[in-house]
Amino acid sequence: MSVSVDPVELTDRVKREARRLGFDLVGVTDPEPPPHLDVFERWLEAGRHGEMDYLSTERSLRRRADPRRILPECESILVVGANCLPGPAQNRDDSARIAAYARGEDYHAVLVERLRRLVAFIQEQTGLKDLPHRIYTDTGPLLERELAQRAGLGWIGKNTCLINPTRGSHFLLAEVMLAIRLVPDSPYPADRCGSCTRCIAACPTECILPNRTLDATRCISYLTIELKGAIPAELRSSMGDWVFGCDVCQEVCPWNVRFSRPTRDPAFQPTPALANPRPQDFLNLHPTGWRARLRGTTLLRAKRTGLVRNASVVAGNRASQEMVQPLAAVLGGDPDPVVRAHAAWGLGRIGGSGARKALLEAQTSEQDPEALIEIATALRALEDAANERARSA
C-alpha cells in the first residue's frame, strides 16, 4: 500500500515512537516465508511440543510457513522487544520463584495496548485510517524469534532465547504486521554464543537440545504452565522452587550476567501479590476466589490446579516441616485429585510423623485411583527412609 510519506522517514518516525511507548528494541523485516521452518516442523514431528497441540494444527502450520496467509496485504513486519526484568529480585529464603516476565502485569494486555497506540500513530502519519494490520505477542502463528533475528534485534541462543548483544535476553517480543512498506533492517549476522554451553549445563531438567531447540516436555516452564495433568515424578525434584516458569538458562547466560539490567517500566515491576510469594500463598488459593487474587497477571494461564500442584512440588522440594500442615490441608480437602496427588508426593518428600499421619488419614478417605497411588508411593518412601536410618544407626 503506497503512502505519501517517504519510507525511510516513516520508518524512523515509527521507531522513535515505539521507543517512546516503552519498547527497548525495534526492528523491521519482510513477510517472506521463514527459512528455518523445517527445524520447527521436525521439532513438532518429534513430539517435543508436548500437549501444546495448537502449535501443530494444519491451519497454524500453513500460516507459520507464510505470514501473508495471515494478512495477504502485508508488506512489513515491525518487531519490538520490551525489557521485562523486574527489580529487586526475589530475595527471601522461603520465596516460591516466578519467572521474571510474569511477576508484573500480564504482558499480553500491556504490549497489545502499546502496539495499538503505535498503529494509531502510523495511521495518523500516513493518513490511512483503515490500514490493514495484525498485532501479536506470543499469541499468533508467527515464528517470533526468527522474525526478531531477521529484524536485526539479536541472535537465537543455544537456550532458544533471542539474545541482544548489548541488553541480554530478558525481553518480551511482539509484532505488528503492516500493509505498508517500511525499510527492513539487516538480519543480525552473527552467532555469538560461541563455544559457551552454560545454559545447557545449568538446565535442571536437561531439556535444552543441541540444535537450539528444547524438549518442552522436560522444560520447567512447560511443566508449570502448559502441562495440565500430573507432572512426571522423575522431574519433580528438579523443579526446585519454581512455581511458575523458569529463568535458570537466562540467569547463567554471560550476556545477561554482563549486560542485562532491570527495567524501570512500572508495568513489569512485581505486583504486591508476586513480590515475594511463598509456597503457602499458592497452596491456600481458594477455589472460587483465586482469580481475584491474581487478576491482571499471567499466572492465570496455569489455572488454580496448576498453581497449587506446582506449589505442592515446591513445598516438597523445600523439605521443611513447616510445609507439612499446608500440604496436609490440601491433601485432605482440595477438590482436585491432581492437586491432592501432588500434595501426597510433597509430604512423602518431607517425611516425619506429621507427614505420615496426614498420608495415612488421606488413604482411608481418598477415592481417586491416581491420588491413592501417590499416597501409597509416599508412604513407601517414608518407610524406606525409616528403614535406611535404622540400618545406619
PDB file of N, CA and C in Angstrom, residues 269-358:
ATOM      1  N   GLN A 269       7.141  -4.217  37.003  1.00  0.00           N
ATOM      2  CA  GLN A 269       7.592  -4.353  38.385  1.00  0.00           C
ATOM      3  C   GLN A 269       6.691  -5.357  39.099  1.00  0.00           C
ATOM      4  N   PRO A 270       7.196  -6.036  40.125  1.00  0.00           N
ATOM      5  CA  PRO A 270       6.384  -7.065  40.796  1.00  0.00           C
ATOM      6  C   PRO A 270       5.093  -6.493  41.373  1.00  0.00           C
ATOM      7  N   THR A 271       3.997  -7.169  41.102  1.00  0.00           N
ATOM      8  CA  THR A 271       2.739  -6.801  41.739  1.00  0.00           C
ATOM      9  C   THR A 271       2.830  -7.168  43.217  1.00  0.00           C
ATOM     10  N   PRO A 272       2.005  -6.561  44.081  1.00  0.00           N
ATOM     11  CA  PRO A 272       2.085  -6.875  45.514  1.00  0.00           C
ATOM     12  C   PRO A 272       1.964  -8.367  45.814  1.00  0.00           C
ATOM     13  N   ALA A 273       1.096  -9.068  45.074  1.00  0.00           N
ATOM     14  CA  ALA A 273       0.895 -10.494  45.345  1.00  0.00           C
ATOM     15  C   ALA A 273       2.082 -11.347  44.920  1.00  0.00           C
ATOM     16  N   LEU A 274       2.946 -10.796  44.041  1.00  0.00           N
ATOM     17  CA  LEU A 274       4.022 -11.605  43.485  1.00  0.00           C
ATOM     18  C   LEU A 274       5.408 -11.072  43.834  1.00  0.00           C
ATOM     19  N   ALA A 275       5.480 -10.153  44.788  1.00  0.00           N
ATOM     20  CA  ALA A 275       6.774  -9.576  45.145  1.00  0.00           C
ATOM     21  C   ALA A 275       7.677 -10.620  45.791  1.00  0.00           C
ATOM     22  N   ASN A 276       7.172 -11.325  46.788  1.00  0.00           N
ATOM     23  CA  ASN A 276       7.932 -12.383  47.459  1.00  0.00           C
ATOM     24  C   ASN A 276       6.983 -13.482  47.929  1.00  0.00           C
ATOM     25  N   PRO A 277       6.312 -14.157  47.024  1.00  0.00           N
ATOM     26  CA  PRO A 277       5.324 -15.163  47.431  1.00  0.00           C
ATOM     27  C   PRO A 277       5.983 -16.412  48.012  1.00  0.00           C
ATOM     28  N   ARG A 278       5.288 -17.068  48.910  1.00  0.00           N
ATOM     29  CA  ARG A 278       5.739 -18.328  49.493  1.00  0.00           C
ATOM     30  C   ARG A 278       4.907 -19.472  48.906  1.00  0.00           C
ATOM     31  N   PRO A 279       5.362 -20.699  49.011  1.00  0.00           N
ATOM     32  CA  PRO A 279       4.539 -21.818  48.540  1.00  0.00           C
ATOM     33  C   PRO A 279       3.163 -21.833  49.188  1.00  0.00           C
ATOM     34  N   GLN A 280       3.111 -21.471  50.486  1.00  0.00           N
ATOM     35  CA  GLN A 280       1.829 -21.466  51.192  1.00  0.00           C
ATOM     36  C   GLN A 280       0.815 -20.534  50.542  1.00  0.00           C
ATOM     37  N   ASP A 281       1.303 -19.449  49.934  1.00  0.00           N
ATOM     38  CA  ASP A 281       0.385 -18.494  49.309  1.00  0.00           C
ATOM     39  C   ASP A 281      -0.380 -19.136  48.160  1.00  0.00           C
ATOM     40  N   PHE A 282       0.235 -20.105  47.490  1.00  0.00           N
ATOM     41  CA  PHE A 282      -0.428 -20.797  46.395  1.00  0.00           C
ATOM     42  C   PHE A 282      -1.175 -22.033  46.879  1.00  0.00           C
ATOM     43  N   LEU A 283      -0.664 -22.690  47.907  1.00  0.00           N
ATOM     44  CA  LEU A 283      -1.387 -23.828  48.471  1.00  0.00           C
ATOM     45  C   LEU A 283      -2.736 -23.388  49.032  1.00  0.00           C
ATOM     46  N   ASN A 284      -2.806 -22.122  49.449  1.00  0.00           N
ATOM     47  CA  ASN A 284      -4.026 -21.610  50.070  1.00  0.00           C
ATOM     48  C   ASN A 284      -4.967 -20.919  49.088  1.00  0.00           C
ATOM     49  N   LEU A 285      -4.704 -21.029  47.786  1.00  0.00           N
ATOM     50  CA  LEU A 285      -5.587 -20.382  46.815  1.00  0.00           C
ATOM     51  C   LEU A 285      -6.998 -20.952  46.926  1.00  0.00           C
ATOM     52  N   HIS A 286      -7.955 -20.077  47.127  1.00  0.00           N
ATOM     53  CA  HIS A 286      -9.340 -20.522  47.312  1.00  0.00           C
ATOM     54  C   HIS A 286      -9.943 -20.936  45.970  1.00  0.00           C
ATOM     55  N   PRO A 287     -10.698 -22.023  45.949  1.00  0.00           N
ATOM     56  CA  PRO A 287     -11.265 -22.493  44.670  1.00  0.00           C
ATOM     57  C   PRO A 287     -12.111 -21.472  43.939  1.00  0.00           C
ATOM     58  N   THR A 288     -12.742 -20.560  44.667  1.00  0.00           N
ATOM     59  CA  THR A 288     -13.595 -19.570  43.986  1.00  0.00           C
ATOM     60  C   THR A 288     -12.998 -18.169  43.997  1.00  0.00           C
ATOM     61  N   GLY A 289     -12.090 -17.878  44.898  1.00  0.00           N
ATOM     62  CA  GLY A 289     -11.559 -16.514  44.991  1.00  0.00           C
ATOM     63  C   GLY A 289     -10.164 -16.327  44.446  1.00  0.00           C
ATOM     64  N   TRP A 290      -9.583 -17.389  43.888  1.00  0.00           N
ATOM     65  CA  TRP A 290      -8.188 -17.302  43.470  1.00  0.00           C
ATOM     66  C   TRP A 290      -7.961 -16.355  42.311  1.00  0.00           C
ATOM     67  N   ARG A 291      -8.931 -16.244  41.403  1.00  0.00           N
ATOM     68  CA  ARG A 291      -8.765 -15.373  40.239  1.00  0.00           C
ATOM     69  C   ARG A 291      -8.621 -13.905  40.642  1.00  0.00           C
ATOM     70  N   ALA A 292      -9.411 -13.486  41.606  1.00  0.00           N
ATOM     71  CA  ALA A 292      -9.349 -12.093  42.047  1.00  0.00           C
ATOM     72  C   ALA A 292      -7.966 -11.768  42.604  1.00  0.00           C
ATOM     73  N   ARG A 293      -7.381 -12.731  43.275  1.00  0.00           N
ATOM     74  CA  ARG A 293      -6.069 -12.515  43.891  1.00  0.00           C
ATOM     75  C   ARG A 293      -4.984 -12.317  42.845  1.00  0.00           C
ATOM     76  N   LEU A 294      -5.107 -12.977  41.701  1.00  0.00           N
ATOM     77  CA  LEU A 294      -4.065 -12.935  40.681  1.00  0.00           C
ATOM     78  C   LEU A 294      -4.510 -12.216  39.417  1.00  0.00           C
ATOM     79  N   ARG A 295      -5.618 -11.504  39.493  1.00  0.00           N
ATOM     80  CA  ARG A 295      -6.150 -10.815  38.311  1.00  0.00           C
ATOM     81  C   ARG A 295      -5.108  -9.843  37.742  1.00  0.00           C
ATOM     82  N   GLY A 296      -5.018  -9.824  36.420  1.00  0.00           N
ATOM     83  CA  GLY A 296      -4.094  -8.906  35.764  1.00  0.00           C
ATOM     84  C   GLY A 296      -2.684  -9.441  35.632  1.00  0.00           C
ATOM     85  N   THR A 297      -2.443 -10.717  35.979  1.00  0.00           N
ATOM     86  CA  THR A 297      -1.121 -11.323  35.836  1.00  0.00           C
ATOM     87  C   THR A 297      -1.205 -12.524  34.902  1.00  0.00           C
ATOM     88  N   THR A 298      -0.049 -12.950  34.409  1.00  0.00           N
ATOM     89  CA  THR A 298      -0.015 -14.106  33.514  1.00  0.00           C
ATOM     90  C   THR A 298      -0.202 -15.419  34.267  1.00  0.00           C
ATOM     91  N   LEU A 299      -0.170 -15.397  35.592  1.00  0.00           N
ATOM     92  CA  LEU A 299      -0.308 -16.636  36.344  1.00  0.00           C
ATOM     93  C   LEU A 299      -1.680 -17.281  36.161  1.00  0.00           C
ATOM     94  N   LEU A 300      -2.644 -16.509  35.698  1.00  0.00           N
ATOM     95  CA  LEU A 300      -3.966 -17.079  35.441  1.00  0.00           C
ATOM     96  C   LEU A 300      -3.893 -18.199  34.411  1.00  0.00           C
ATOM     97  N   ARG A 301      -2.878 -18.168  33.548  1.00  0.00           N
ATOM     98  CA  ARG A 301      -2.782 -19.176  32.488  1.00  0.00           C
ATOM     99  C   ARG A 301      -2.616 -20.584  33.059  1.00  0.00           C
ATOM    100  N   ALA A 302      -1.939 -20.702  34.175  1.00  0.00           N
ATOM    101  CA  ALA A 302      -1.717 -22.022  34.765  1.00  0.00           C
ATOM    102  C   ALA A 302      -2.953 -22.555  35.464  1.00  0.00           C
ATOM    103  N   LYS A 303      -3.920 -21.701  35.699  1.00  0.00           N
ATOM    104  CA  LYS A 303      -5.153 -22.046  36.398  1.00  0.00           C
ATOM    105  C   LYS A 303      -4.845 -22.476  37.843  1.00  0.00           C
ATOM    106  N   ARG A 304      -5.888 -22.542  38.634  1.00  0.00           N
ATOM    107  CA  ARG A 304      -5.687 -22.866  40.046  1.00  0.00           C
ATOM    108  C   ARG A 304      -5.055 -24.241  40.220  1.00  0.00           C
ATOM    109  N   THR A 305      -5.544 -25.237  39.476  1.00  0.00           N
ATOM    110  CA  THR A 305      -4.996 -26.584  39.612  1.00  0.00           C
ATOM    111  C   THR A 305      -3.494 -26.587  39.390  1.00  0.00           C
ATOM    112  N   GLY A 306      -3.040 -25.928  38.332  1.00  0.00           N
ATOM    113  CA  GLY A 306      -1.620 -25.901  38.042  1.00  0.00           C
ATOM    114  C   GLY A 306      -0.809 -25.215  39.120  1.00  0.00           C
ATOM    115  N   LEU A 307      -1.312 -24.097  39.637  1.00  0.00           N
ATOM    116  CA  LEU A 307      -0.559 -23.346  40.632  1.00  0.00           C
ATOM    117  C   LEU A 307      -0.442 -24.097  41.949  1.00  0.00           C
ATOM    118  N   VAL A 308      -1.552 -24.710  42.411  1.00  0.00           N
ATOM    119  CA  VAL A 308      -1.497 -25.458  43.673  1.00  0.00           C
ATOM    120  C   VAL A 308      -0.677 -26.732  43.489  1.00  0.00           C
ATOM    121  N   ARG A 309      -0.824 -27.369  42.345  1.00  0.00           N
ATOM    122  CA  ARG A 309       0.013 -28.534  42.019  1.00  0.00           C
ATOM    123  C   ARG A 309       1.487 -28.168  42.080  1.00  0.00           C
ATOM    124  N   ASN A 310       1.859 -27.070  41.411  1.00  0.00           N
ATOM    125  CA  ASN A 310       3.251 -26.639  41.383  1.00  0.00           C
ATOM    126  C   ASN A 310       3.758 -26.300  42.784  1.00  0.00           C
ATOM    127  N   ALA A 311       2.916 -25.610  43.556  1.00  0.00           N
ATOM    128  CA  ALA A 311       3.316 -25.230  44.910  1.00  0.00           C
ATOM    129  C   ALA A 311       3.511 -26.456  45.792  1.00  0.00           C
ATOM    130  N   SER A 312       2.744 -27.499  45.541  1.00  0.00           N
ATOM    131  CA  SER A 312       2.919 -28.740  46.296  1.00  0.00           C
ATOM    132  C   SER A 312       4.285 -29.359  46.019  1.00  0.00           C
ATOM    133  N   VAL A 313       4.707 -29.297  44.773  1.00  0.00           N
ATOM    134  CA  VAL A 313       6.033 -29.812  44.417  1.00  0.00           C
ATOM    135  C   VAL A 313       7.121 -28.954  45.057  1.00  0.00           C
ATOM    136  N   VAL A 314       6.956 -27.634  44.980  1.00  0.00           N
ATOM    137  CA  VAL A 314       7.939 -26.733  45.589  1.00  0.00           C
ATOM    138  C   VAL A 314       8.027 -26.972  47.093  1.00  0.00           C
ATOM    139  N   ALA A 315       6.872 -27.145  47.734  1.00  0.00           N
ATOM    140  CA  ALA A 315       6.858 -27.399  49.174  1.00  0.00           C
ATOM    141  C   ALA A 315       7.595 -28.693  49.502  1.00  0.00           C
ATOM    142  N   GLY A 316       7.390 -29.729  48.684  1.00  0.00           N
ATOM    143  CA  GLY A 316       8.098 -30.985  48.896  1.00  0.00           C
ATOM    144  C   GLY A 316       9.593 -30.822  48.705  1.00  0.00           C
ATOM    145  N   ASN A 317       9.985 -30.067  47.685  1.00  0.00           N
ATOM    146  CA  ASN A 317      11.410 -29.829  47.459  1.00  0.00           C
ATOM    147  C   ASN A 317      12.035 -28.992  48.563  1.00  0.00           C
ATOM    148  N   ARG A 318      11.234 -28.139  49.178  1.00  0.00           N
ATOM    149  CA  ARG A 318      11.732 -27.326  50.295  1.00  0.00           C
ATOM    150  C   ARG A 318      12.056 -28.207  51.501  1.00  0.00           C
ATOM    151  N   ALA A 319      11.338 -29.327  51.634  1.00  0.00           N
ATOM    152  CA  ALA A 319      11.599 -30.323  52.684  1.00  0.00           C
ATOM    153  C   ALA A 319      11.649 -29.703  54.076  1.00  0.00           C
ATOM    154  N   SER A 320      10.764 -28.769  54.329  1.00  0.00           N
ATOM    155  CA  SER A 320      10.686 -28.129  55.639  1.00  0.00           C
ATOM    156  C   SER A 320       9.423 -28.598  56.356  1.00  0.00           C
ATOM    157  N   GLN A 321       9.558 -28.846  57.653  1.00  0.00           N
ATOM    158  CA  GLN A 321       8.408 -29.315  58.418  1.00  0.00           C
ATOM    159  C   GLN A 321       7.275 -28.287  58.456  1.00  0.00           C
ATOM    160  N   GLU A 322       7.586 -27.021  58.232  1.00  0.00           N
ATOM    161  CA  GLU A 322       6.524 -26.020  58.221  1.00  0.00           C
ATOM    162  C   GLU A 322       5.593 -26.169  57.025  1.00  0.00           C
ATOM    163  N   MET A 323       6.013 -26.969  56.051  1.00  0.00           N
ATOM    164  CA  MET A 323       5.170 -27.220  54.889  1.00  0.00           C
ATOM    165  C   MET A 323       4.187 -28.362  55.111  1.00  0.00           C
ATOM    166  N   VAL A 324       4.356 -29.120  56.188  1.00  0.00           N
ATOM    167  CA  VAL A 324       3.514 -30.293  56.400  1.00  0.00           C
ATOM    168  C   VAL A 324       2.055 -29.913  56.594  1.00  0.00           C
ATOM    169  N   GLN A 325       1.780 -28.950  57.435  1.00  0.00           N
ATOM    170  CA  GLN A 325       0.385 -28.594  57.704  1.00  0.00           C
ATOM    171  C   GLN A 325      -0.322 -28.055  56.459  1.00  0.00           C
ATOM    172  N   PRO A 326       0.274 -27.128  55.701  1.00  0.00           N
ATOM    173  CA  PRO A 326      -0.402 -26.672  54.475  1.00  0.00           C
ATOM    174  C   PRO A 326      -0.623 -27.797  53.467  1.00  0.00           C
ATOM    175  N   LEU A 327       0.353 -28.677  53.314  1.00  0.00           N
ATOM    176  CA  LEU A 327       0.189 -29.795  52.384  1.00  0.00           C
ATOM    177  C   LEU A 327      -0.874 -30.781  52.880  1.00  0.00           C
ATOM    178  N   ALA A 328      -0.906 -31.015  54.178  1.00  0.00           N
ATOM    179  CA  ALA A 328      -1.917 -31.919  54.735  1.00  0.00           C
ATOM    180  C   ALA A 328      -3.317 -31.372  54.499  1.00  0.00           C
ATOM    181  N   ALA A 329      -3.465 -30.048  54.606  1.00  0.00           N
ATOM    182  CA  ALA A 329      -4.770 -29.430  54.356  1.00  0.00           C
ATOM    183  C   ALA A 329      -5.182 -29.611  52.903  1.00  0.00           C
ATOM    184  N   VAL A 330      -4.229 -29.483  51.985  1.00  0.00           N
ATOM    185  CA  VAL A 330      -4.516 -29.692  50.563  1.00  0.00           C
ATOM    186  C   VAL A 330      -4.882 -31.151  50.305  1.00  0.00           C
ATOM    187  N   LEU A 331      -4.102 -32.048  50.851  1.00  0.00           N
ATOM    188  CA  LEU A 331      -4.342 -33.474  50.640  1.00  0.00           C
ATOM    189  C   LEU A 331      -5.704 -33.899  51.187  1.00  0.00           C
ATOM    190  N   GLY A 332      -6.100 -33.320  52.290  1.00  0.00           N
ATOM    191  CA  GLY A 332      -7.347 -33.729  52.914  1.00  0.00           C
ATOM    192  C   GLY A 332      -8.581 -33.021  52.423  1.00  0.00           C
ATOM    193  N   GLY A 333      -8.417 -31.903  51.696  1.00  0.00           N
ATOM    194  CA  GLY A 333      -9.616 -31.150  51.382  1.00  0.00           C
ATOM    195  C   GLY A 333      -9.687 -30.489  50.023  1.00  0.00           C
ATOM    196  N   ASP A 334      -8.626 -30.575  49.200  1.00  0.00           N
ATOM    197  CA  ASP A 334      -8.686 -29.908  47.903  1.00  0.00           C
ATOM    198  C   ASP A 334      -9.646 -30.654  46.975  1.00  0.00           C
ATOM    199  N   PRO A 335     -10.440 -29.922  46.187  1.00  0.00           N
ATOM    200  CA  PRO A 335     -11.416 -30.577  45.301  1.00  0.00           C
ATOM    201  C   PRO A 335     -10.805 -31.260  44.089  1.00  0.00           C
ATOM    202  N   ASP A 336      -9.532 -30.985  43.774  1.00  0.00           N
ATOM    203  CA  ASP A 336      -8.935 -31.518  42.553  1.00  0.00           C
ATOM    204  C   ASP A 336      -8.023 -32.700  42.875  1.00  0.00           C
ATOM    205  N   PRO A 337      -8.271 -33.875  42.271  1.00  0.00           N
ATOM    206  CA  PRO A 337      -7.437 -35.048  42.572  1.00  0.00           C
ATOM    207  C   PRO A 337      -5.990 -34.894  42.123  1.00  0.00           C
ATOM    208  N   VAL A 338      -5.739 -34.147  41.045  1.00  0.00           N
ATOM    209  CA  VAL A 338      -4.360 -33.918  40.617  1.00  0.00           C
ATOM    210  C   VAL A 338      -3.595 -33.173  41.697  1.00  0.00           C
ATOM    211  N   VAL A 339      -4.243 -32.177  42.274  1.00  0.00           N
ATOM    212  CA  VAL A 339      -3.617 -31.405  43.341  1.00  0.00           C
ATOM    213  C   VAL A 339      -3.363 -32.288  44.559  1.00  0.00           C
ATOM    214  N   ARG A 340      -4.339 -33.088  44.940  1.00  0.00           N
ATOM    215  CA  ARG A 340      -4.166 -33.961  46.109  1.00  0.00           C
ATOM    216  C   ARG A 340      -3.011 -34.939  45.894  1.00  0.00           C
ATOM    217  N   ALA A 341      -2.897 -35.457  44.687  1.00  0.00           N
ATOM    218  CA  ALA A 341      -1.812 -36.392  44.385  1.00  0.00           C
ATOM    219  C   ALA A 341      -0.452 -35.746  44.578  1.00  0.00           C
ATOM    220  N   HIS A 342      -0.299 -34.511  44.137  1.00  0.00           N
ATOM    221  CA  HIS A 342       0.991 -33.834  44.278  1.00  0.00           C
ATOM    222  C   HIS A 342       1.251 -33.423  45.721  1.00  0.00           C
ATOM    223  N   ALA A 343       0.193 -33.132  46.455  1.00  0.00           N
ATOM    224  CA  ALA A 343       0.373 -32.855  47.885  1.00  0.00           C
ATOM    225  C   ALA A 343       0.894 -34.094  48.601  1.00  0.00           C
ATOM    226  N   ALA A 344       0.395 -35.266  48.204  1.00  0.00           N
ATOM    227  CA  ALA A 344       0.893 -36.518  48.787  1.00  0.00           C
ATOM    228  C   ALA A 344       2.375 -36.689  48.472  1.00  0.00           C
ATOM    229  N   TRP A 345       2.767 -36.411  47.252  1.00  0.00           N
ATOM    230  CA  TRP A 345       4.186 -36.505  46.878  1.00  0.00           C
ATOM    231  C   TRP A 345       5.023 -35.575  47.739  1.00  0.00           C
ATOM    232  N   GLY A 346       4.544 -34.346  47.930  1.00  0.00           N
ATOM    233  CA  GLY A 346       5.280 -33.385  48.739  1.00  0.00           C
ATOM    234  C   GLY A 346       5.465 -33.856  50.170  1.00  0.00           C
ATOM    235  N   LEU A 347       4.430 -34.430  50.753  1.00  0.00           N
ATOM    236  CA  LEU A 347       4.530 -34.946  52.115  1.00  0.00           C
ATOM    237  C   LEU A 347       5.516 -36.111  52.184  1.00  0.00           C
ATOM    238  N   GLY A 348       5.516 -36.935  51.158  1.00  0.00           N
ATOM    239  CA  GLY A 348       6.473 -38.027  51.125  1.00  0.00           C
ATOM    240  C   GLY A 348       7.906 -37.544  51.060  1.00  0.00           C
ATOM    241  N   ARG A 349       8.135 -36.419  50.411  1.00  0.00           N
ATOM    242  CA  ARG A 349       9.484 -35.856  50.335  1.00  0.00           C
ATOM    243  C   ARG A 349       9.927 -35.278  51.674  1.00  0.00           C
ATOM    244  N   ILE A 350       8.981 -34.681  52.397  1.00  0.00           N
ATOM    245  CA  ILE A 350       9.334 -34.020  53.651  1.00  0.00           C
ATOM    246  C   ILE A 350       9.556 -35.042  54.767  1.00  0.00           C
ATOM    247  N   GLY A 351       8.617 -35.968  54.891  1.00  0.00           N
ATOM    248  CA  GLY A 351       8.739 -37.006  55.909  1.00  0.00           C
ATOM    249  C   GLY A 351       8.401 -36.515  57.304  1.00  0.00           C
ATOM    250  N   GLY A 352       8.605 -37.386  58.260  1.00  0.00           N
ATOM    251  CA  GLY A 352       8.291 -37.065  59.645  1.00  0.00           C
ATOM    252  C   GLY A 352       6.946 -37.618  60.059  1.00  0.00           C
ATOM    253  N   SER A 353       6.688 -37.581  61.346  1.00  0.00           N
ATOM    254  CA  SER A 353       5.456 -38.167  61.875  1.00  0.00           C
ATOM    255  C   SER A 353       4.213 -37.435  61.395  1.00  0.00           C
ATOM    256  N   GLY A 354       4.299 -36.113  61.262  1.00  0.00           N
ATOM    257  CA  GLY A 354       3.142 -35.343  60.806  1.00  0.00           C
ATOM    258  C   GLY A 354       2.767 -35.682  59.382  1.00  0.00           C
ATOM    259  N   ALA A 355       3.764 -35.812  58.531  1.00  0.00           N
ATOM    260  CA  ALA A 355       3.504 -36.178  57.132  1.00  0.00           C
ATOM    261  C   ALA A 355       2.918 -37.580  57.049  1.00  0.00           C
ATOM    262  N   ARG A 356       3.469 -38.506  57.799  1.00  0.00           N
ATOM    263  CA  ARG A 356       2.970 -39.878  57.763  1.00  0.00           C
ATOM    264  C   ARG A 356       1.528 -39.943  58.248  1.00  0.00           C
ATOM    265  N   LYS A 357       1.215 -39.199  59.303  1.00  0.00           N
ATOM    266  CA  LYS A 357      -0.146 -39.183  59.839  1.00  0.00           C
ATOM    267  C   LYS A 357      -1.127 -38.652  58.797  1.00  0.00           C
ATOM    268  N   ALA A 358      -0.769 -37.565  58.115  1.00  0.00           N
ATOM    269  CA  ALA A 358      -1.656 -36.975  57.107  1.00  0.00           C
ATOM    270  C   ALA A 358      -1.870 -37.946  55.953  1.00  0.00           C
TER     271      ALA A 358
END
